[in-house]
Short mmCIF file of C-alpha atoms in Angstrom, two decimals:
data_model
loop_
_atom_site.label_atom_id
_atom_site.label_comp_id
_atom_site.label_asym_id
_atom_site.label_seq_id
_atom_site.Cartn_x
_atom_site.Cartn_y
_atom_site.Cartn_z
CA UNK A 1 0.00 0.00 0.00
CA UNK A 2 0.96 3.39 -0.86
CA UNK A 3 2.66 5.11 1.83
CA UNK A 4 1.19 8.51 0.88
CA UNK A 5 -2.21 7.20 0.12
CA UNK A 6 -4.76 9.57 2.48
CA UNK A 7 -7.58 7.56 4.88
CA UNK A 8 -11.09 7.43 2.58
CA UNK A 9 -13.06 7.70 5.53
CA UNK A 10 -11.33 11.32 6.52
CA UNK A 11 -11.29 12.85 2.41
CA UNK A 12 -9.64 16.49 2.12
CA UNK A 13 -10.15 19.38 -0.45
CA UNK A 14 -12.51 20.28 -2.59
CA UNK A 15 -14.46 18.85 -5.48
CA UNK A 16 -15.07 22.05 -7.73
CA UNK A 17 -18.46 21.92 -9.84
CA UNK A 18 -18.53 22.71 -13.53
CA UNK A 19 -19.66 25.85 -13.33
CA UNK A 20 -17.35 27.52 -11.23
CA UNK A 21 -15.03 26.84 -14.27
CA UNK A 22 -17.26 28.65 -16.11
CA UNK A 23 -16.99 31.25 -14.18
CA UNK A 24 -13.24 31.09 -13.57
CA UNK A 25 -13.16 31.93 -17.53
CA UNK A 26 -15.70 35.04 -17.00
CA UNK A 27 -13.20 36.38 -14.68
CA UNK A 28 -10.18 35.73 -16.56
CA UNK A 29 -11.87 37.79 -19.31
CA UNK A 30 -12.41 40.28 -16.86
CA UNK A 31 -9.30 40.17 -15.66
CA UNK A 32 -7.33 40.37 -18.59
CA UNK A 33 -4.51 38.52 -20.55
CA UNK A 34 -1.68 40.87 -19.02
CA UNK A 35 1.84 38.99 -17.37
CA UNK A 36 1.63 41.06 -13.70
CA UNK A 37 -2.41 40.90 -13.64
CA UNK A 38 -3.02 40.27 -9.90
CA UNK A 39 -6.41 40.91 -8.63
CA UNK A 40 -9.41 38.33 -9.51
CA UNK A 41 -12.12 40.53 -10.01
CA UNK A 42 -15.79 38.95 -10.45
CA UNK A 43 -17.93 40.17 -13.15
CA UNK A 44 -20.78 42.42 -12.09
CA UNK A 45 -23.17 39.60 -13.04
CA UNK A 46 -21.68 37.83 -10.11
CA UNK A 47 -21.53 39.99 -7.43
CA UNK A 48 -24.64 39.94 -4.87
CA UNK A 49 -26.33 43.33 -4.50
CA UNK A 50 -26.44 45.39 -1.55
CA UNK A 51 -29.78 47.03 -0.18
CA UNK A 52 -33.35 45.60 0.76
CA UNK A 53 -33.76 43.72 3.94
CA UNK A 54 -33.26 39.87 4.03
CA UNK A 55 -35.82 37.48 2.68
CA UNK A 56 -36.00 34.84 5.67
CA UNK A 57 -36.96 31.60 4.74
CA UNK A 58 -40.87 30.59 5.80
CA UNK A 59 -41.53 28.89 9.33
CA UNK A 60 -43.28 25.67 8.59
CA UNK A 61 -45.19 26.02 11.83
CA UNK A 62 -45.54 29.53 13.78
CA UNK A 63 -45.30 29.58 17.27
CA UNK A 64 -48.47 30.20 19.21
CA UNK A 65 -47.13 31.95 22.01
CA UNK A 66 -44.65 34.10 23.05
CA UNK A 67 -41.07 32.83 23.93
CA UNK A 68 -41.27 34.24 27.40
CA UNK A 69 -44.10 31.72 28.21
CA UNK A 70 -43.52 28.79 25.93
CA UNK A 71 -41.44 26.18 27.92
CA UNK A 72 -39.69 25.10 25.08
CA UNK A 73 -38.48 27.81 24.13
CA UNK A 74 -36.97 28.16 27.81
CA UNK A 75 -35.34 24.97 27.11
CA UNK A 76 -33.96 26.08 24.03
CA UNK A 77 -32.22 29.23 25.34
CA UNK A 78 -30.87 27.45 28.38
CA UNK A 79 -28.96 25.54 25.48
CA UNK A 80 -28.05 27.97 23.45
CA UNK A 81 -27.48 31.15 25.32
CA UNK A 82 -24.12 30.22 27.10
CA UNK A 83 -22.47 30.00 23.94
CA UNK A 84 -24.18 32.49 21.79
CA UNK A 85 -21.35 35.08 19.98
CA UNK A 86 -21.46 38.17 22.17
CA UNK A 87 -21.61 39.82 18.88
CA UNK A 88 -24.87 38.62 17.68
CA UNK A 89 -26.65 37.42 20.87
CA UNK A 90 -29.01 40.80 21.60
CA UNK A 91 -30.40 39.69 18.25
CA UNK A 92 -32.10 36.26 19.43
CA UNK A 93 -35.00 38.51 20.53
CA UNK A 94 -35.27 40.63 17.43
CA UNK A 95 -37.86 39.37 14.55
CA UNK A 96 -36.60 39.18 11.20
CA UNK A 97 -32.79 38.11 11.78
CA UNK A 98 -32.09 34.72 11.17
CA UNK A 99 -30.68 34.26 14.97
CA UNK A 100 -34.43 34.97 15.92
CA UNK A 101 -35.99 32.83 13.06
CA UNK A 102 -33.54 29.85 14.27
CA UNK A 103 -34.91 29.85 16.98
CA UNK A 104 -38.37 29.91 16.37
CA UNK A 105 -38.23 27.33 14.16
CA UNK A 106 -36.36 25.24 16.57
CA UNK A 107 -38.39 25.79 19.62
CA UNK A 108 -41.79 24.51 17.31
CA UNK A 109 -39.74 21.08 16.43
CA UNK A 110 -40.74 17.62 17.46
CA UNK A 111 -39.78 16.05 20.94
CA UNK A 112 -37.53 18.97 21.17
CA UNK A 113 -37.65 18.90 24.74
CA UNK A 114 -35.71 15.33 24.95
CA UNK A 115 -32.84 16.79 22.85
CA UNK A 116 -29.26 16.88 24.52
CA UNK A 117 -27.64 20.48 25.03
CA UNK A 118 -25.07 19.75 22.31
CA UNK A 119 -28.27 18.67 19.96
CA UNK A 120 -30.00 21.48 20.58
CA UNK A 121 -26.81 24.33 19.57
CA UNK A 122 -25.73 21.71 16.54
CA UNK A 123 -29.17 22.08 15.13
CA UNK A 124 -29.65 25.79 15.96
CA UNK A 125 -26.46 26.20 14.28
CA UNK A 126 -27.34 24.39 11.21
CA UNK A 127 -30.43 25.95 10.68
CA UNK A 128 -28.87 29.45 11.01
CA UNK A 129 -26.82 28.68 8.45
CA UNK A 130 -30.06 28.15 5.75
CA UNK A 131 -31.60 31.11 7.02
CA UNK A 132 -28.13 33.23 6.54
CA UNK A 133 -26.98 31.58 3.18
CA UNK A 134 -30.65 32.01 1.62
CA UNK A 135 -30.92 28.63 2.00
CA UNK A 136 -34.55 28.43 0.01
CA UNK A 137 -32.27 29.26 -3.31
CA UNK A 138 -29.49 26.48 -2.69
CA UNK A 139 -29.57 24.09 -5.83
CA UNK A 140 -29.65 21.07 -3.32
CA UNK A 141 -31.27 22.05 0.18
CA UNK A 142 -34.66 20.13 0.03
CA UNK A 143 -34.08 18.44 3.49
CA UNK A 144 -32.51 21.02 5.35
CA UNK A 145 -34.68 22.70 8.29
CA UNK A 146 -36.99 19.69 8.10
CA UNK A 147 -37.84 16.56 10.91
CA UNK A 148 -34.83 14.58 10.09
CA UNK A 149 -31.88 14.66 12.19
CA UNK A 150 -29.36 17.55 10.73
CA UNK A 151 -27.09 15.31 10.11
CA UNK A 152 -29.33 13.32 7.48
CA UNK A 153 -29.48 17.24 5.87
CA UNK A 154 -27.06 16.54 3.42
CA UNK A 155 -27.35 14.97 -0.20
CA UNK A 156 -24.10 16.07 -1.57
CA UNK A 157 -21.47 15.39 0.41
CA UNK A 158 -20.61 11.41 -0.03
CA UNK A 159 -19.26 10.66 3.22
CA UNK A 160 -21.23 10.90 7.00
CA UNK A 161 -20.91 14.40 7.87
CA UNK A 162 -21.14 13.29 11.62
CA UNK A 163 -19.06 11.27 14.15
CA UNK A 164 -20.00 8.04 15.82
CA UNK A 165 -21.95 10.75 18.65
CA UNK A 166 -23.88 12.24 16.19
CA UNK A 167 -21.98 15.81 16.14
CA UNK A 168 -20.61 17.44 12.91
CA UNK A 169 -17.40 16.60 12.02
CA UNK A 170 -17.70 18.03 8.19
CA UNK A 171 -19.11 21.08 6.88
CA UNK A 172 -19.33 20.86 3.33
CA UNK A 173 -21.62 22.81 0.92
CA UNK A 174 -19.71 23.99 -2.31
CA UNK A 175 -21.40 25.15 -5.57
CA UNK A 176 -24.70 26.08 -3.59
CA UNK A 177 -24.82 29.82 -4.93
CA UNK A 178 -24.89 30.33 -1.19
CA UNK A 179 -25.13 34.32 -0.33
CA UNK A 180 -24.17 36.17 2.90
CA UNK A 181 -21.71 36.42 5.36
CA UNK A 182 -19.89 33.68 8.03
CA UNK A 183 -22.10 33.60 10.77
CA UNK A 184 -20.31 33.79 14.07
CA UNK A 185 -22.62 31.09 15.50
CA UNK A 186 -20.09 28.63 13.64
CA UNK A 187 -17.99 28.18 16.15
CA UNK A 188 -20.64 26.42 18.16
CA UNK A 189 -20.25 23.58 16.55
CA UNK A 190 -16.48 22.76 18.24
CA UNK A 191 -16.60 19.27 16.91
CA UNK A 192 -15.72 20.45 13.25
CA UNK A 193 -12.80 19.06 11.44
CA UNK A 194 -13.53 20.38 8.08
CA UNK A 195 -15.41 23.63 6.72
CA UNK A 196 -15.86 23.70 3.12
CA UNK A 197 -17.97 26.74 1.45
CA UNK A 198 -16.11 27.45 -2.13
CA UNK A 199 -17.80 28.00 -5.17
CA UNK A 200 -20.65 29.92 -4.19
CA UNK A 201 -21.30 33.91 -3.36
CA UNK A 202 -20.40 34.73 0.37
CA UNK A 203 -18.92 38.07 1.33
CA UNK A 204 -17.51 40.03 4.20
CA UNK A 205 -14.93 38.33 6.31
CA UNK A 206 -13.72 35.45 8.43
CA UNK A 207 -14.88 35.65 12.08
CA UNK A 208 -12.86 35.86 15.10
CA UNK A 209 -14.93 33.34 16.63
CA UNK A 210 -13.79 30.75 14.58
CA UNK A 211 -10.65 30.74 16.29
CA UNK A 212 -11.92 28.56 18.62
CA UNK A 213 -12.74 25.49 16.12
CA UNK A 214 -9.51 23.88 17.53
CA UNK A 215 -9.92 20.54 15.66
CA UNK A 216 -10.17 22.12 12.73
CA UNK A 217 -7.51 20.89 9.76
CA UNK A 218 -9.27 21.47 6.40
CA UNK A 219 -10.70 25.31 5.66
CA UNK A 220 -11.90 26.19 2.36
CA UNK A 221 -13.61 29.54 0.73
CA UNK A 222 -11.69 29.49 -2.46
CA UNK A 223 -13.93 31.23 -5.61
CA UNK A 224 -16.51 33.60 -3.56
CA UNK A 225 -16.11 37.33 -2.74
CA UNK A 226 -14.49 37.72 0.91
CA UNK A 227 -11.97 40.75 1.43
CA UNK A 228 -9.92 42.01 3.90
CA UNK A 229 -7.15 40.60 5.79
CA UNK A 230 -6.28 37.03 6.88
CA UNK A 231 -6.73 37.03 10.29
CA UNK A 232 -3.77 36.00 12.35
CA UNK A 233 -5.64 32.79 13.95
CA UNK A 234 -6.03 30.99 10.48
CA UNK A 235 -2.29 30.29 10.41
CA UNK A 236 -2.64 28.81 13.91
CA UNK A 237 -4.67 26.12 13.52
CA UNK A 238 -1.99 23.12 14.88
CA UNK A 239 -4.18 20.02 13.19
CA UNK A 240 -3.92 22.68 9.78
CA UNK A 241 -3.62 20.40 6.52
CA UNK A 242 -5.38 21.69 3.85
CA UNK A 243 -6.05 25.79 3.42
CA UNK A 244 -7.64 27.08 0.67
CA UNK A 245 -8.97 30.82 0.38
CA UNK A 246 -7.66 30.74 -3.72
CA UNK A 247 -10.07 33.63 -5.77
CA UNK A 248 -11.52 36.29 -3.21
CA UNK A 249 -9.90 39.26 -2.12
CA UNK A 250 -8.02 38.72 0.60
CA UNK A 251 -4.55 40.83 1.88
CA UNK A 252 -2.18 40.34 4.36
CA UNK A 253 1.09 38.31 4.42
CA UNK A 254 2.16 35.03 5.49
CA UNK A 255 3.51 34.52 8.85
CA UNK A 256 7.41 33.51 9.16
CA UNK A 257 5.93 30.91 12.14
CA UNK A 258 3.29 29.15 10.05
CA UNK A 259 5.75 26.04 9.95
CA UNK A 260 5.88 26.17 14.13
CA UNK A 261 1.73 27.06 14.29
CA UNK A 262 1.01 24.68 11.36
CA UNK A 263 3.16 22.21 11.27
CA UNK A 264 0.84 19.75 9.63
CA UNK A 265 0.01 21.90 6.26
CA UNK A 266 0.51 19.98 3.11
CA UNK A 267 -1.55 22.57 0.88
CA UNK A 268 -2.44 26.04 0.55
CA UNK A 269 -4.07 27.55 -1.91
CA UNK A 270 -4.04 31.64 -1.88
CA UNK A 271 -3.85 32.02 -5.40
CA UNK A 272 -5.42 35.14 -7.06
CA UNK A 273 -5.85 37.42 -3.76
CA UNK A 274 -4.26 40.92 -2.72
CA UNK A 275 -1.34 38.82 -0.03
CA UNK A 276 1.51 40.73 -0.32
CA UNK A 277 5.09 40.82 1.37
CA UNK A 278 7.47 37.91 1.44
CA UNK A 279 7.02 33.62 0.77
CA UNK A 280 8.50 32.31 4.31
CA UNK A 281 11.87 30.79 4.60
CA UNK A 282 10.58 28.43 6.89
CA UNK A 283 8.09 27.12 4.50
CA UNK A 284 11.28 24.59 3.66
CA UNK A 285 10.53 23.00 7.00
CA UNK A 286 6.93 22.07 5.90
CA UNK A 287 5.82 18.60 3.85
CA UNK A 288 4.40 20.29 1.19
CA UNK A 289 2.33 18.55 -1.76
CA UNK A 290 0.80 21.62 -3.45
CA UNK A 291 1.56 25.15 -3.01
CA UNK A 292 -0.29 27.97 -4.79
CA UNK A 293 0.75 31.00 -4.48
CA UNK A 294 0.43 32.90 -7.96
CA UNK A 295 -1.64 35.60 -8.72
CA UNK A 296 -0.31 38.10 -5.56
CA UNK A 297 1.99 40.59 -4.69
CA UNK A 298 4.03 38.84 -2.80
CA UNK A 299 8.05 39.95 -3.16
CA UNK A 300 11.49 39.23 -2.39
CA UNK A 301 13.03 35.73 -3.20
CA UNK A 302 11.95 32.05 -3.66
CA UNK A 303 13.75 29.94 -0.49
CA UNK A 304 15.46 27.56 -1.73
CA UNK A 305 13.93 24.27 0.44
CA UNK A 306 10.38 24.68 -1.31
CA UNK A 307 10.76 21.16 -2.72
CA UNK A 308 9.33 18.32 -0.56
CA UNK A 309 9.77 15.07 -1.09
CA UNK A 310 5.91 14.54 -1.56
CA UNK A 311 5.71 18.23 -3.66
CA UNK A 312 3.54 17.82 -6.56
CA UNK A 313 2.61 21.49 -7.42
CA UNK A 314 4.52 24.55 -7.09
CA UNK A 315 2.79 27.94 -8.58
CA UNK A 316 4.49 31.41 -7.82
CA UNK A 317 3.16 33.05 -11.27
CA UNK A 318 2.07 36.88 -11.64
CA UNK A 319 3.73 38.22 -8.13
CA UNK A 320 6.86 40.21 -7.70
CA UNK A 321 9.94 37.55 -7.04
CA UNK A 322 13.30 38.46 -7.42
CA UNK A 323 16.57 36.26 -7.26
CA UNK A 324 16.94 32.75 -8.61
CA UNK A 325 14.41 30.02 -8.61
CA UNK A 326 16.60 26.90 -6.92
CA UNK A 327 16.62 24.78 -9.41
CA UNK A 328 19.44 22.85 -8.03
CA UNK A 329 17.31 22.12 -5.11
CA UNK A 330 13.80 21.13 -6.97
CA UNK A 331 15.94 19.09 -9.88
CA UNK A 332 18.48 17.22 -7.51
CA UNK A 333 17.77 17.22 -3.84
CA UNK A 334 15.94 14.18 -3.44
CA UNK A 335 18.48 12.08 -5.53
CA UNK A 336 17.87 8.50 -5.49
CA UNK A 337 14.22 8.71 -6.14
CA UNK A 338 11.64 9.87 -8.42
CA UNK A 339 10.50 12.90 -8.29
CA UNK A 340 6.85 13.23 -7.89
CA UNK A 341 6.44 17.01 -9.02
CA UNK A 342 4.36 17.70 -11.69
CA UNK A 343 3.95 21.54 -12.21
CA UNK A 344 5.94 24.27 -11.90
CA UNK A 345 4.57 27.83 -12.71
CA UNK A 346 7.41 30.90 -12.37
CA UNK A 347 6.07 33.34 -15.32
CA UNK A 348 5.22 37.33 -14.52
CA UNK A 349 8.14 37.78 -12.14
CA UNK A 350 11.63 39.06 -12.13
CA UNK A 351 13.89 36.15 -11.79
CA UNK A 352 17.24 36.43 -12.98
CA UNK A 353 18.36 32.31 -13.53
CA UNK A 354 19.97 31.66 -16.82
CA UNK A 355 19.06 29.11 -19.50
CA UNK A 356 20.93 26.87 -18.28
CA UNK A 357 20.56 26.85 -15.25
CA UNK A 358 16.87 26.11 -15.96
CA UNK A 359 17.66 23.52 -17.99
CA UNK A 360 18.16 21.47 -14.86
CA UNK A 361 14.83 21.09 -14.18
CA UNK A 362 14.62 19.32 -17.71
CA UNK A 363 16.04 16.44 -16.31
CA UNK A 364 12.30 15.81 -13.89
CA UNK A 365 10.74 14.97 -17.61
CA UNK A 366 12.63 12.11 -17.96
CA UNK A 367 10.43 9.35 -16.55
CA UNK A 368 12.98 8.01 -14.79
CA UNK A 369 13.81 10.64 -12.31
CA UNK A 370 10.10 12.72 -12.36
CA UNK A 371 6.45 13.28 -13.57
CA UNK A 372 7.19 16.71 -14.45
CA UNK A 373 4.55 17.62 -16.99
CA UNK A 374 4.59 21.64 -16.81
CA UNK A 375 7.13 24.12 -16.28
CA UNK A 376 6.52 27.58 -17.35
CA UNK A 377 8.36 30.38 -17.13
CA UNK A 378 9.59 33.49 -18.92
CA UNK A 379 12.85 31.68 -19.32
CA UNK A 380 14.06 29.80 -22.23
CA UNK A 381 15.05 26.02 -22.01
CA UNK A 382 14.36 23.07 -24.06
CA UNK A 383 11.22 21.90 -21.62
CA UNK A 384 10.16 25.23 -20.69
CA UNK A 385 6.21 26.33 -22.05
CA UNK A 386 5.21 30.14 -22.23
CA UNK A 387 1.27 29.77 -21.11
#
């Protein structure tokens, strides 16, 4: 058995629908066919519009009474209120945010009364999510908010989004032309392992409560519309494996530490953001098996360890990198075995190698030392490709 070969019950990344191809092309268009193009920019057709109040989803049974004297709803609280986000607990009580709506909902739900605590804030949780990610317009959402147990909501994701207790372990929903922002209430769910929302239409930023969704080790909200910086706390997450936040518009740089606070990474994805400053030397101390970086600002030089022995993808395209690409180091320092990089992407910087020294990555096409299919660059040599 393959050595590298990852557990199917515990499957990382991201399957990408169709059409967020199709819309990868609508913003290369946009973007442009120029070398030091940086910024993915979404076409106007894409973007959700601001203004008008939110359209909450219908309550399949109203309550009768009053929260204040519906013992259910008691229940409910004493459940949820402990942990509520200070940030968004005053609105609980306010009609017409999904926080009130969630619980609402919740409170009218069969035998809700014999649910556990941790029951009671997963399935909160999960219906705040439909309510905040317009939920009624997902292309697959039929079951959500409905008598089954939440974690029999899902029809898309493959594998049991729950542990053997029952709590959510995966977070999955990609391609759902979900809308809105992260809702703080997240982090409630402490059991997660894996939140995956890429490919759809969510905006704003990361919250700081998620900090606390210790166990977590793959995060993914590549192709929506998030700006502003990465906050510090996603390059702490210890059980960190697989990172992608690839198409949005996020800034910030890279922390020298990530290799200490992450020493588990194997891939990040960050391509076609605002991150600026400097790739981290100590990024040679990490396993690495793909590494996507292109489409920044990021500056200074390439360190020269990049190259892990497991390293199948290495894209640095369209930034600002000076110095030499170490080609002695990707081409020769695992001697003795083969090679299992397969792309290479260097074009739209300022490196100053020489043809020849290029040329030494040639030797990764021969099939006995690599699987080298792509290396491009604005460099000549008798392998390189100009996309």
């Amino acid at each position: 058995v393959d050595s590298d070969e990852e557990p199917p019950e515990k499957p990382k990344g991201v399957v990408v629908p169709v059409w967020s191809m199709l819309t990868l092309g609508v913003v290369g268009s946009v973007i442009g066919s120029g070398p030091t193009s940086t910024t993915s920019v979404p076409p106007p057709s894409i973007i959700p519009q601001a203004g008008g109040p939110a359209i909450l989803p219908n309550l399949p049974v109203v309550p009768s009474i009053p929260c204040v004297e519906d013992a259910a709803c008691g229940f409910v609280m004493g459940a949820i209120d402990p942990v509520l986000p200070p940030q968004t607990r005053a609105l609980i009580n306010v009609p017409g945010t999904c926080q009130n709506w969630s619980r609402e909902w919740l409170r009218t739900g069969k035998d809700i009364m014999e649910f556990q605590v941790d029951r009671i804030r997963q399935r909160f949780t999960m219906a705040l999510i439909y309510c905040e990610f317009n939920g009624d317009n997902w292309l697959e959402g039929e079951l959500w908010v409905s008598d089954l147990h939440e974690c029999d909501w899902y029809t898309m994701i493959g594998v049991d989004p729950c542990g053997r207790d029952e709590q959510y372990q995966i977070l999955r929903n990609y391609g759902q032309q979900m809308r809105g922002t992260l809702p703080p209430e997240i982090s409630m769910m402490s059991s997660l392992w894996e939140i995956t929302f890429s490919d759809n239409l969510l905006t704003g930023t990361i919250p700081t409560t998620f900090a606390k969704l210790s166990e977590l080790d793959t995060f993914s909200l590549s192709f929506n519309l998030f700006k502003g910086q990465v906050p510090p706390f996603v390059w702490e997450f210890e059980d960190m494996i697989y990172l992608d936040l690839a198409y949005n518009f996020f800034t910030g740089s890279i922390p020298q530490t990530v290799d200490l606070t992450e020493p588990n990474l194997q891939t990040l994805l960050l391509e076609n953001n605002d991150m600026d400053g400097q790739i981290p030397d100590s990024f040679g101390n990490l396993d690495w098996k793909r590494l996507h970086l292109d489409g920044n600002q990021l500056t200074g030089t390439i360190p020269p360890n990049l190259n892990a022995e497991r390293t199948q993808e290495v894209m640095l395209h369209n930034n600002k990198l000076t110095g030499k690409f170490p080609t002695n180091s990707f081409a020769n320092e695992h001697a003795g075995r083969r090679s299992k990089l397969e792309q290479v992407t260097l074009q739209g910087n300022q490196l100053t190698n020489s043809p020849d020294e290029m040329e030494e990555m040639c030797r990764l096409f021969d099939p006995a030392n690599g699987v080298l299919k792509t290396l491009e660059t604005d460099i000549a040599c008798s392998c390189c490709t100009k996309p």
